[in-house]
Tab-separated table of C-alpha atoms in Angstrom:
chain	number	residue	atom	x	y	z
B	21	UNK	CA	0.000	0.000	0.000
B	22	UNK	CA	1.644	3.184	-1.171
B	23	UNK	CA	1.757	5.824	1.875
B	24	UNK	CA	3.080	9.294	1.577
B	25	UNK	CA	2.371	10.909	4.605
B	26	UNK	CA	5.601	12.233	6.062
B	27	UNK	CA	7.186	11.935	10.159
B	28	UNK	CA	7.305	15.168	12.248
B	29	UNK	CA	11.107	13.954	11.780
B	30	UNK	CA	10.918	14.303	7.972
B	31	UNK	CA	9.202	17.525	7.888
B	32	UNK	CA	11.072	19.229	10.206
B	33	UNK	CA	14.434	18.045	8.806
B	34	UNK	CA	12.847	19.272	5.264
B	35	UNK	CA	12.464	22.475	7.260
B	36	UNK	CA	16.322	23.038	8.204
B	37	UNK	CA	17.226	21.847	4.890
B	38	UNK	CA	14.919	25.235	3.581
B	39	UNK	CA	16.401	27.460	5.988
B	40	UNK	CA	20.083	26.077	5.156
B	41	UNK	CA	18.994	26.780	1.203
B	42	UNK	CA	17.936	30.460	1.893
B	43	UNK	CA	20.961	30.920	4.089
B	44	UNK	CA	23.120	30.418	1.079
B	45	UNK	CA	25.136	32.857	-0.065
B	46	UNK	CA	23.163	33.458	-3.101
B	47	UNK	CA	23.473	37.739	-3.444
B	48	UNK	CA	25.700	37.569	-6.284
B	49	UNK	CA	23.631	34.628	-8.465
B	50	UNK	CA	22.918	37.056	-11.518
B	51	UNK	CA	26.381	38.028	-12.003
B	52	UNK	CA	27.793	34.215	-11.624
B	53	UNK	CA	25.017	33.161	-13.735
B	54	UNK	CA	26.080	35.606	-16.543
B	55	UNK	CA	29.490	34.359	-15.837
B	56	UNK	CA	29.078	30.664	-15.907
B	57	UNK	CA	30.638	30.360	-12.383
B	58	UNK	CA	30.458	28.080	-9.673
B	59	UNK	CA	30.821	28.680	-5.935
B	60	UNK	CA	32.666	26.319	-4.298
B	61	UNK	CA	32.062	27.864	-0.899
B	62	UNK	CA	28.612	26.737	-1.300
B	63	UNK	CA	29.634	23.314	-2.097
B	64	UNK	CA	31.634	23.051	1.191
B	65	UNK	CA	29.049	24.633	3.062
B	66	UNK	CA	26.342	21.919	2.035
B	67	UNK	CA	28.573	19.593	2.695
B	68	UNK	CA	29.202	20.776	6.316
B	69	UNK	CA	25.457	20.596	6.147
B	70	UNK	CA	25.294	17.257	5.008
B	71	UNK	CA	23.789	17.116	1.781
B	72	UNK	CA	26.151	15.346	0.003
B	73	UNK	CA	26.093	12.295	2.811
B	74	UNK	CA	22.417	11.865	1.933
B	75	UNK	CA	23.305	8.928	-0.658
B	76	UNK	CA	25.974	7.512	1.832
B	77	UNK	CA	26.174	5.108	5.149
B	78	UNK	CA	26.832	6.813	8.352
B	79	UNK	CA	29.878	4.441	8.147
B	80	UNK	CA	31.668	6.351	5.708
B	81	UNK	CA	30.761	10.663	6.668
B	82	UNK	CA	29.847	12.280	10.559
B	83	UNK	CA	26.371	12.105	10.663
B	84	UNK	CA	24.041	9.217	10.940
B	85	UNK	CA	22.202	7.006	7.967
B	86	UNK	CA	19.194	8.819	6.142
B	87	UNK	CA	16.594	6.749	4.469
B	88	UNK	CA	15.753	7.202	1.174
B	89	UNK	CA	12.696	9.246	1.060
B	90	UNK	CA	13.892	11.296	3.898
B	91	UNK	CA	16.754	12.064	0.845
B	92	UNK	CA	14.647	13.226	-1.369
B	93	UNK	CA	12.435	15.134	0.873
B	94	UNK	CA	15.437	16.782	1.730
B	95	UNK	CA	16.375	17.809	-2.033
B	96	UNK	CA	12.746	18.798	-2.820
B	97	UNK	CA	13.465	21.172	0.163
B	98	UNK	CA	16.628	22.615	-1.204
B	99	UNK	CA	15.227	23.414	-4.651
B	100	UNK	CA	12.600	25.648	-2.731
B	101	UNK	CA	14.981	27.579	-0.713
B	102	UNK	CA	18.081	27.678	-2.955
B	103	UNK	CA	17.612	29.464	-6.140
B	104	UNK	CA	20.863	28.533	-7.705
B	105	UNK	CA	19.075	25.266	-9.608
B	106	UNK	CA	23.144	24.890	-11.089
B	107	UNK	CA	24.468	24.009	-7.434
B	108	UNK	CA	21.604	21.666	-6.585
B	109	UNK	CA	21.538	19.566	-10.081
B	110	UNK	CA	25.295	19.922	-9.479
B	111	UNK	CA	24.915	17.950	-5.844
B	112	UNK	CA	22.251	15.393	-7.398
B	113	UNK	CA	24.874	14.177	-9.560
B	114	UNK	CA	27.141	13.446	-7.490
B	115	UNK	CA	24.930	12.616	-4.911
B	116	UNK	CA	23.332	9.473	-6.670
B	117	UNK	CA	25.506	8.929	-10.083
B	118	UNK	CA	29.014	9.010	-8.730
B	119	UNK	CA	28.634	8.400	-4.711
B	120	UNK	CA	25.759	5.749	-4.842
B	121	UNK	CA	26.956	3.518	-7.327
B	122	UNK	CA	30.560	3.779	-5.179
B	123	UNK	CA	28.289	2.246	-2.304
B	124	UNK	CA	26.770	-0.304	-3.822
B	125	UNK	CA	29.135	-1.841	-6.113
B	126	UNK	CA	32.310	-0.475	-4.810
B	127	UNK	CA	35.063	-2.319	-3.279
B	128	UNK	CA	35.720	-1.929	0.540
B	129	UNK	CA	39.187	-0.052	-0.392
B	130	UNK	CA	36.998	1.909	-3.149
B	131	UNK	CA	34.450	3.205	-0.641
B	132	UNK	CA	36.848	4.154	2.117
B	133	UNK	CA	39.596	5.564	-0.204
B	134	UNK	CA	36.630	7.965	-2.134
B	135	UNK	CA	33.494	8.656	0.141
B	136	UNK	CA	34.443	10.009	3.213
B	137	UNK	CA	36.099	13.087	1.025
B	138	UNK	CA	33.177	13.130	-1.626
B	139	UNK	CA	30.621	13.873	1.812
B	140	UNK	CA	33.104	16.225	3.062
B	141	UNK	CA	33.192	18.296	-0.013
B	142	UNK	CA	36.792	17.651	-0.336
B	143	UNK	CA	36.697	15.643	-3.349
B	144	UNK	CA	33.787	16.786	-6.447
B	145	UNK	CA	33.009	13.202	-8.343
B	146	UNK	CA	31.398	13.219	-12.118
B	147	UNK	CA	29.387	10.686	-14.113
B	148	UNK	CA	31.063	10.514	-17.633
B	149	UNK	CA	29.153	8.496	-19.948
B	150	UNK	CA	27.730	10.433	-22.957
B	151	UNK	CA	29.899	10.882	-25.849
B	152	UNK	CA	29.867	13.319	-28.853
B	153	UNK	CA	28.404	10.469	-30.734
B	154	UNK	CA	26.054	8.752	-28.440
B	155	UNK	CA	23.729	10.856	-26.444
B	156	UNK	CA	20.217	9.485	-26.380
B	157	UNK	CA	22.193	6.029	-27.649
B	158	UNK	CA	23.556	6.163	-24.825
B	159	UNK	CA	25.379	2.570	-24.757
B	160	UNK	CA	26.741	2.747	-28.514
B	161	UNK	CA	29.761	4.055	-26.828
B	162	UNK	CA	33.164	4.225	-28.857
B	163	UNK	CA	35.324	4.846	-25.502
B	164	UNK	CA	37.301	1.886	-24.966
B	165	UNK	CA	39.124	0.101	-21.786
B	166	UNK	CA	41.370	-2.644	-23.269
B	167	UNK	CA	43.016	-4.960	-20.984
B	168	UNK	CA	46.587	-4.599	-20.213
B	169	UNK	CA	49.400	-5.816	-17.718
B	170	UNK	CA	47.774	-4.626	-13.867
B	171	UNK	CA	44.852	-2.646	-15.743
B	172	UNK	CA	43.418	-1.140	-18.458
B	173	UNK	CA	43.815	1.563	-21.138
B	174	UNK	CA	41.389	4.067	-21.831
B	175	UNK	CA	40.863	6.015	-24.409
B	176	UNK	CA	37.711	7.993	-25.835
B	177	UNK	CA	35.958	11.274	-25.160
B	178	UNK	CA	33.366	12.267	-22.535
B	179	UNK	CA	30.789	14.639	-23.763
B	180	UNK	CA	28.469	17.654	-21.566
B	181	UNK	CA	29.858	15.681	-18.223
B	182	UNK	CA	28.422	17.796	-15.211
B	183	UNK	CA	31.166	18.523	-13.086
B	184	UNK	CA	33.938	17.530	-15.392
B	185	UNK	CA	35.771	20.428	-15.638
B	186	UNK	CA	36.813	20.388	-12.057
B	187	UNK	CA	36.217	17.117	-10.732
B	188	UNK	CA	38.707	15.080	-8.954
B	189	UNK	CA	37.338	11.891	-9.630
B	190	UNK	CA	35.634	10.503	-12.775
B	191	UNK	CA	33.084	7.160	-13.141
B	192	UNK	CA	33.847	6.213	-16.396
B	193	UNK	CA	31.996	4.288	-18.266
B	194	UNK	CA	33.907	2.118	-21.347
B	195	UNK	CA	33.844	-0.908	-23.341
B	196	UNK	CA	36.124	-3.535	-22.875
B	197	UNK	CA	34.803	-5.289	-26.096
B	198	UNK	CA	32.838	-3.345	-28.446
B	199	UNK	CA	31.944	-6.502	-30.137
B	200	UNK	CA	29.854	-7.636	-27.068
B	201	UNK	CA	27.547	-4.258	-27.865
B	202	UNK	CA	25.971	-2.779	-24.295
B	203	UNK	CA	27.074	-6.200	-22.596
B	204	UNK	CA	30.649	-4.874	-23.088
B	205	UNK	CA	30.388	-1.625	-21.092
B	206	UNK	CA	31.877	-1.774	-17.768
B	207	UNK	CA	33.023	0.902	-15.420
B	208	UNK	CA	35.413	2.491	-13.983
B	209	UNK	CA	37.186	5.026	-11.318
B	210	UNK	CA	39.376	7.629	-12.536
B	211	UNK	CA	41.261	9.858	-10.997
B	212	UNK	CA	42.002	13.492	-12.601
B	213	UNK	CA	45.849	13.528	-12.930
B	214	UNK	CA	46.189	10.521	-14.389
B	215	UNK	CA	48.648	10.376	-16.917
B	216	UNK	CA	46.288	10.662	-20.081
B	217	UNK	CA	43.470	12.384	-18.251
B	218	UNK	CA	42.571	15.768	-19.652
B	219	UNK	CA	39.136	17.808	-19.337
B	220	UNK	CA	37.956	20.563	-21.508
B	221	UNK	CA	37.267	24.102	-20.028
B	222	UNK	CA	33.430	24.655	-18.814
B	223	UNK	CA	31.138	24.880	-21.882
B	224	UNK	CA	28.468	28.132	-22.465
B	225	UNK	CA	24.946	27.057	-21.981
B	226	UNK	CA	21.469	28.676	-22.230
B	227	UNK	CA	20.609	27.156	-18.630
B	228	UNK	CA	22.457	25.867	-15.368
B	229	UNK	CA	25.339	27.862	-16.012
B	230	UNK	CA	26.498	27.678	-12.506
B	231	UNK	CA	27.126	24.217	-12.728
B	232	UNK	CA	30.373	23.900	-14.768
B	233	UNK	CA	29.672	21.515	-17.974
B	234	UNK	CA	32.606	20.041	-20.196
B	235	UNK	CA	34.213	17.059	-21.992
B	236	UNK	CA	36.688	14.587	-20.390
B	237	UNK	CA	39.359	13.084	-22.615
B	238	UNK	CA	41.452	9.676	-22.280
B	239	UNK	CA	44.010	9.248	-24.541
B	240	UNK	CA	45.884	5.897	-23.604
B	241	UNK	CA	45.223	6.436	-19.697
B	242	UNK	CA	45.967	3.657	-17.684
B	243	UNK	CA	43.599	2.586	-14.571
B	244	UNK	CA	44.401	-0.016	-12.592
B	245	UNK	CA	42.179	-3.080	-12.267
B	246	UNK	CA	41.455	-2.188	-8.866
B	247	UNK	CA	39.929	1.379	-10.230
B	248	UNK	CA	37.354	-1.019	-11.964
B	249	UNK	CA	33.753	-0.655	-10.343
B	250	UNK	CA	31.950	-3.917	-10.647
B	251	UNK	CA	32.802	-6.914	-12.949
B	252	UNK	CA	33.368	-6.171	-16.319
B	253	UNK	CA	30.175	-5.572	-18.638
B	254	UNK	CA	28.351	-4.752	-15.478
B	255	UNK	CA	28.327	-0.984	-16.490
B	256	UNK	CA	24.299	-0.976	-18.261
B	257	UNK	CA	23.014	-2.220	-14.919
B	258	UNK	CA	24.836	-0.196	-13.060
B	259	UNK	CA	24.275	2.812	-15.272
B	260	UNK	CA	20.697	1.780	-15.686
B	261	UNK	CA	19.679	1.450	-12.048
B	262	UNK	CA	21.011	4.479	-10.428
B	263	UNK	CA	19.513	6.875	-13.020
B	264	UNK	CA	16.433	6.554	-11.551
B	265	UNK	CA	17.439	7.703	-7.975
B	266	UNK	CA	18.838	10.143	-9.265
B	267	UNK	CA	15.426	11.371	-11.995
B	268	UNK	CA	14.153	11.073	-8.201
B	269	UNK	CA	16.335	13.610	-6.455
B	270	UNK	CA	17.405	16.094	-9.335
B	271	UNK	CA	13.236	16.226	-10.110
B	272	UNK	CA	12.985	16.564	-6.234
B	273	UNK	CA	14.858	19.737	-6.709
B	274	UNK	CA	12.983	21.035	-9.566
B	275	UNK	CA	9.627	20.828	-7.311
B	276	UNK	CA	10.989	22.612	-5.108
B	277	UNK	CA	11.454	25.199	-7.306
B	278	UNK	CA	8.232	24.647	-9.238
B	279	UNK	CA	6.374	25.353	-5.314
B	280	UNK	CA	8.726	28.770	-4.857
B	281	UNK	CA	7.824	29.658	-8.774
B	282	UNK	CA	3.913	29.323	-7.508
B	283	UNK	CA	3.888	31.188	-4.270
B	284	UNK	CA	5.962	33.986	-6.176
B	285	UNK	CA	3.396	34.386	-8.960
B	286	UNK	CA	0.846	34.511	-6.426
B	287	UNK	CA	2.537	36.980	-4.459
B	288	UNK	CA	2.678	39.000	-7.261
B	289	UNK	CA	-0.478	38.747	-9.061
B	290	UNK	CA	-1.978	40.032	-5.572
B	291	UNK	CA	0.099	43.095	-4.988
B	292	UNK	CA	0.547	44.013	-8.865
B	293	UNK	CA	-2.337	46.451	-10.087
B	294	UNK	CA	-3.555	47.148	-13.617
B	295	UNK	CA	-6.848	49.076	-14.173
B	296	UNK	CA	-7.679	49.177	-10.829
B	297	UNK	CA	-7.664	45.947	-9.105
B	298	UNK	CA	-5.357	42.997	-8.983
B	299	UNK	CA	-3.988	41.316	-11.946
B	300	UNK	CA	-5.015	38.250	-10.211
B	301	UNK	CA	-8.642	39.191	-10.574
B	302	UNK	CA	-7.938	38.275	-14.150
B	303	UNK	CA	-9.236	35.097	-15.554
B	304	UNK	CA	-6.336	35.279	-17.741
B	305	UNK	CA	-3.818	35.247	-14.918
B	306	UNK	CA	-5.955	33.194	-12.055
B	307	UNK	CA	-6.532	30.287	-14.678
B	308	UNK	CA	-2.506	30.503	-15.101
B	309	UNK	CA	-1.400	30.354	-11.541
B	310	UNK	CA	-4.254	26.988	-11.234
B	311	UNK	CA	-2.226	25.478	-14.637
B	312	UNK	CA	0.461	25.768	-12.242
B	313	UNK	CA	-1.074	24.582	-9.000
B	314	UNK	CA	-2.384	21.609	-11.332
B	315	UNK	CA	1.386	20.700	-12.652
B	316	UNK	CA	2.913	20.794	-9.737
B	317	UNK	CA	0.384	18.603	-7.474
B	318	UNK	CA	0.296	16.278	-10.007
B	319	UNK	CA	3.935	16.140	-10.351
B	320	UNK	CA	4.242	15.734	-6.250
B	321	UNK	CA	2.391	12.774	-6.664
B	322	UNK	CA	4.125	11.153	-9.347
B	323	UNK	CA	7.635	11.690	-7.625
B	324	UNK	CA	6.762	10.723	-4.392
B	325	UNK	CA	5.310	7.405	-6.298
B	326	UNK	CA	8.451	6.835	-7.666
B	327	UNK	CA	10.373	7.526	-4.062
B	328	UNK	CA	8.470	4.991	-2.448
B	329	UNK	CA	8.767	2.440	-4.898
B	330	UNK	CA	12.520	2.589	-4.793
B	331	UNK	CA	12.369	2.916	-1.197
B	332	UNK	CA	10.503	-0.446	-1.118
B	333	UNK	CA	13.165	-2.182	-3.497
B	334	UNK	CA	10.978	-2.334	-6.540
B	335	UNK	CA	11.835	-1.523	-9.853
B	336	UNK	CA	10.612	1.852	-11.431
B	337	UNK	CA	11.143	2.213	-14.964
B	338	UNK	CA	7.882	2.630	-16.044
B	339	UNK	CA	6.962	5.095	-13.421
B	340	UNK	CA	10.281	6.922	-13.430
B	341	UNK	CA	10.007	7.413	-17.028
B	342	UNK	CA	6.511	9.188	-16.621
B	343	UNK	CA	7.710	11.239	-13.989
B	344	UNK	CA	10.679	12.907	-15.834
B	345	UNK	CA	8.434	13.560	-19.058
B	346	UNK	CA	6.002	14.879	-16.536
B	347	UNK	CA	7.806	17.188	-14.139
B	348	UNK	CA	9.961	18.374	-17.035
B	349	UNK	CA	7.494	19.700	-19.088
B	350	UNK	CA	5.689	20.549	-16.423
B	351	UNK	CA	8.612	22.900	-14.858
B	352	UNK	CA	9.002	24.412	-18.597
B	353	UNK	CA	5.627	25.039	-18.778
B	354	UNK	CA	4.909	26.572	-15.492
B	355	UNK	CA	8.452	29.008	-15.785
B	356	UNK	CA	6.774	30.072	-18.969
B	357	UNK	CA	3.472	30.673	-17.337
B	358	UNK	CA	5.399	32.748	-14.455
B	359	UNK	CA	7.042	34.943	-17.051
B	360	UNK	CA	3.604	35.592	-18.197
B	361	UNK	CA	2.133	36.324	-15.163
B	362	UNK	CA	5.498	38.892	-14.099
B	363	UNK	CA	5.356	40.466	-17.171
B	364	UNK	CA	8.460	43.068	-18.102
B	365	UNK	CA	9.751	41.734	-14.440
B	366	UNK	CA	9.827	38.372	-15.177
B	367	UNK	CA	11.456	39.171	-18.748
B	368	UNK	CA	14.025	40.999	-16.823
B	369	UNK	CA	17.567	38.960	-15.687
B	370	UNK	CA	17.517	40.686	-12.311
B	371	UNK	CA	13.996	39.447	-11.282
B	372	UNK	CA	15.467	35.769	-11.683
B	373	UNK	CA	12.549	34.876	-12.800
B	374	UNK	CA	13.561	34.026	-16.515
B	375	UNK	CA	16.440	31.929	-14.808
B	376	UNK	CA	14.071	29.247	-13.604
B	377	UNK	CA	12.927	28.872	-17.411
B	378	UNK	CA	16.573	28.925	-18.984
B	379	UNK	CA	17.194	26.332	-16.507
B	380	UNK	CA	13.622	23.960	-17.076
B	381	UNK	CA	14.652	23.788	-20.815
B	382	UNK	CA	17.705	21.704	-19.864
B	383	UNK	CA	14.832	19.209	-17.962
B	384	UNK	CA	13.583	18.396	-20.930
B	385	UNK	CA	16.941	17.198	-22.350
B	386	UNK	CA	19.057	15.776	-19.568
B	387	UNK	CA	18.819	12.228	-17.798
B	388	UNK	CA	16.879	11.517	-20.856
B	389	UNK	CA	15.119	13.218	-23.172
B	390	UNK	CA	10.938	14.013	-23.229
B	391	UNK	CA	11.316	11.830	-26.560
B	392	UNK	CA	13.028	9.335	-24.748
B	393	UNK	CA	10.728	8.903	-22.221
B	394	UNK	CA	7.917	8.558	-24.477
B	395	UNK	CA	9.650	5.509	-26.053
B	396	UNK	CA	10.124	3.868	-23.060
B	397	UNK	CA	6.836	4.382	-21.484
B	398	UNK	CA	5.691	2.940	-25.158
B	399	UNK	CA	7.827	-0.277	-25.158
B	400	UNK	CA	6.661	-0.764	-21.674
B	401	UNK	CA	3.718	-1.200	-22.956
B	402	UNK	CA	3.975	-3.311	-25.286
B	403	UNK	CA	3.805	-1.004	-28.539
């Protein structure tokens, strides 16, 4: 039986985890945003918090074990009080594509060499898997790992990898025989300064530009076969199975912000004036602001579906599927509707409010495409 009422523990953690997200140091977000930077200090700060040990055993960070949907709670609750969507994709994918997989198919020397650091913000971890050739195809992958004495060689490119440009450690995903297809891909753990490690400079982007985006390039870079995570050709499963804790978490985020986007365009449609009265006395802009309402309830309740089932150890495709082609064009929809609804303010960079809809385009794209989804949900179902 699928129950999503929350503890008085939950919510009030959820609670902190707001306050911490306003208390970020967030003054100078236009300006970074224009500039494509990333703050660091907030990074280390939410990891003094304990964000990043979310998706980690108390074993391994100082804190104590959080449950899953306490997790994502958690994230939904950051997205609402942090408005710098870059930093909080930016911890999501570390969070549950880099530390996660670490915990459940890493060595014992893997997980206490690389997650104590990655909680404590002293180590930033990045999922490399798409390649300028295979983006949607995601497992047609021309990066190779072939076996030599102690190890493997890699070599290949790494295409729009989140973090990349400044991460200290890289899961790598590579084939080790490309004539085995997607049952070749395995994965691995690579450490920037290797000798044949390189990463591009952070790419320009309409959206998320505070979360620095690049390529990562192997050109005959040796890992040793204890930097392998898993058996070989284990990498689609692995690959596979924590994308949809993270679609859980990173959309967590996004509702967040889709709630904030809400009570802001309410806020404003009260106090704003035009011919007299509020703007919210409008049809035009009431029926809006309940398009809204109506996206993000419904979203709520597809995400916290998904939560649970993954909670309970049940498979999710199906479900997780819907819920990114949901909540993503959901989120683009409703940013669109707040522009609306702000007007010349919401047009404006310093209102932030056309922020939230550079960012919800890059939803509809990343962790799989709307398109995507659709033909998944289809073959699910048999068509």
């Amino acid at each position: 039986m699928v129950d999503f009422s929350w503890t008085q523990e939950q919510l009030s953690y959820r609670s902190k985890v707001v306050e911490f997200g306003r208390s970020l140091d967030c003054d100078d977000l236009v300006e970074r945003d224009q500039n494509s930077e990333f703050s660091i200090e907030n990074w280390q700060r939410c990891a003094k918090f304990g964000i990043q040990s979310l998706s980690v055993p108390g074993d391994y960070h100082v804190g104590s074990d959080t449950d899953f949907l306490t997790a994502m709670l958690a994230m939904e609750g950051l997205g609402y009080g942090c408005a710098d969507a870059g930093l909080t994709f930016a911890l999501n994918a570390q969070m549950w594509t880099v530390q996660l997989p670490i915990v459940r198919a890493g060595s014992d020397e893997q997980k206490k060499k690389f997650l104590p650091d990655l909680c404590a913000g002293k180590l930033i971890g990045a999922h490399a898997i798409t390649e300028p050739e295979t983006g949607s195809d995601v497992f047609a992958m021309q990066t190779t790992a072939m076996k030599c004495d102690g190890g493997y060689r890699l070599n290949g490119c790494k295409r729009y990898i989140s973090l990349g440009p400044i991460a200290d450690l890289a899961l790598v995903f590579a084939t080790v025989d490309p004539s085995l297809g997607k049952w070749g891909v395995t994965a691995f753990l690579v450490e920037a300064g290797s000798d044949g490690y390189s990463s591009s400079p952070s790419r320009r982007k309409m959206g998320l530009r505070t979360v620095p985006i690049g390529d990562l390039v192997f050109d005959n870079c040796f890992v040793p076969e204890a930097a392998r995570l898993g058996p070989e050709g284990s990498g689609v499963g692995l690959s596979s199975s924590f994308l949809e804790w993270e679609r859980c978490c990173i959309l967590a985020s996004q509702l967040g912000t889709m709630q904030r986007q809400l009570e802001q365009a309410i806020d404003y449609a009260r106090k704003r004036h035009q011919f007299g009265k509020p703007i919210s006395k409008y049809q035009a802009v009431s029926h809006r602001i309940v398009d809204m309402m109506l996206r993000l309830e419904t979203s709520r309740l597809l995400l916290y579906k998904v939560a649970w089932l993954k909670h309970s150890g049940q498979s999710a495709m199906l479900e997780a599927a819907l819920l990114k082609l949901h909540l993503a064009e959901s989120f683009a929809e409703s940013s669109l509707d707040a522009i609306r609804i702000h007007g010349g303010l919401g047009y404006m960079t310093d209102g932030g409010v056309e922020r939230d809809l550079r960012d919800a385009v890059g939803s509809l794209i990343y962790a799989g495409t709307s398109d995507i989804q659709k033909n998944i949900v289809a073959a699910l179902l048999g068509l």
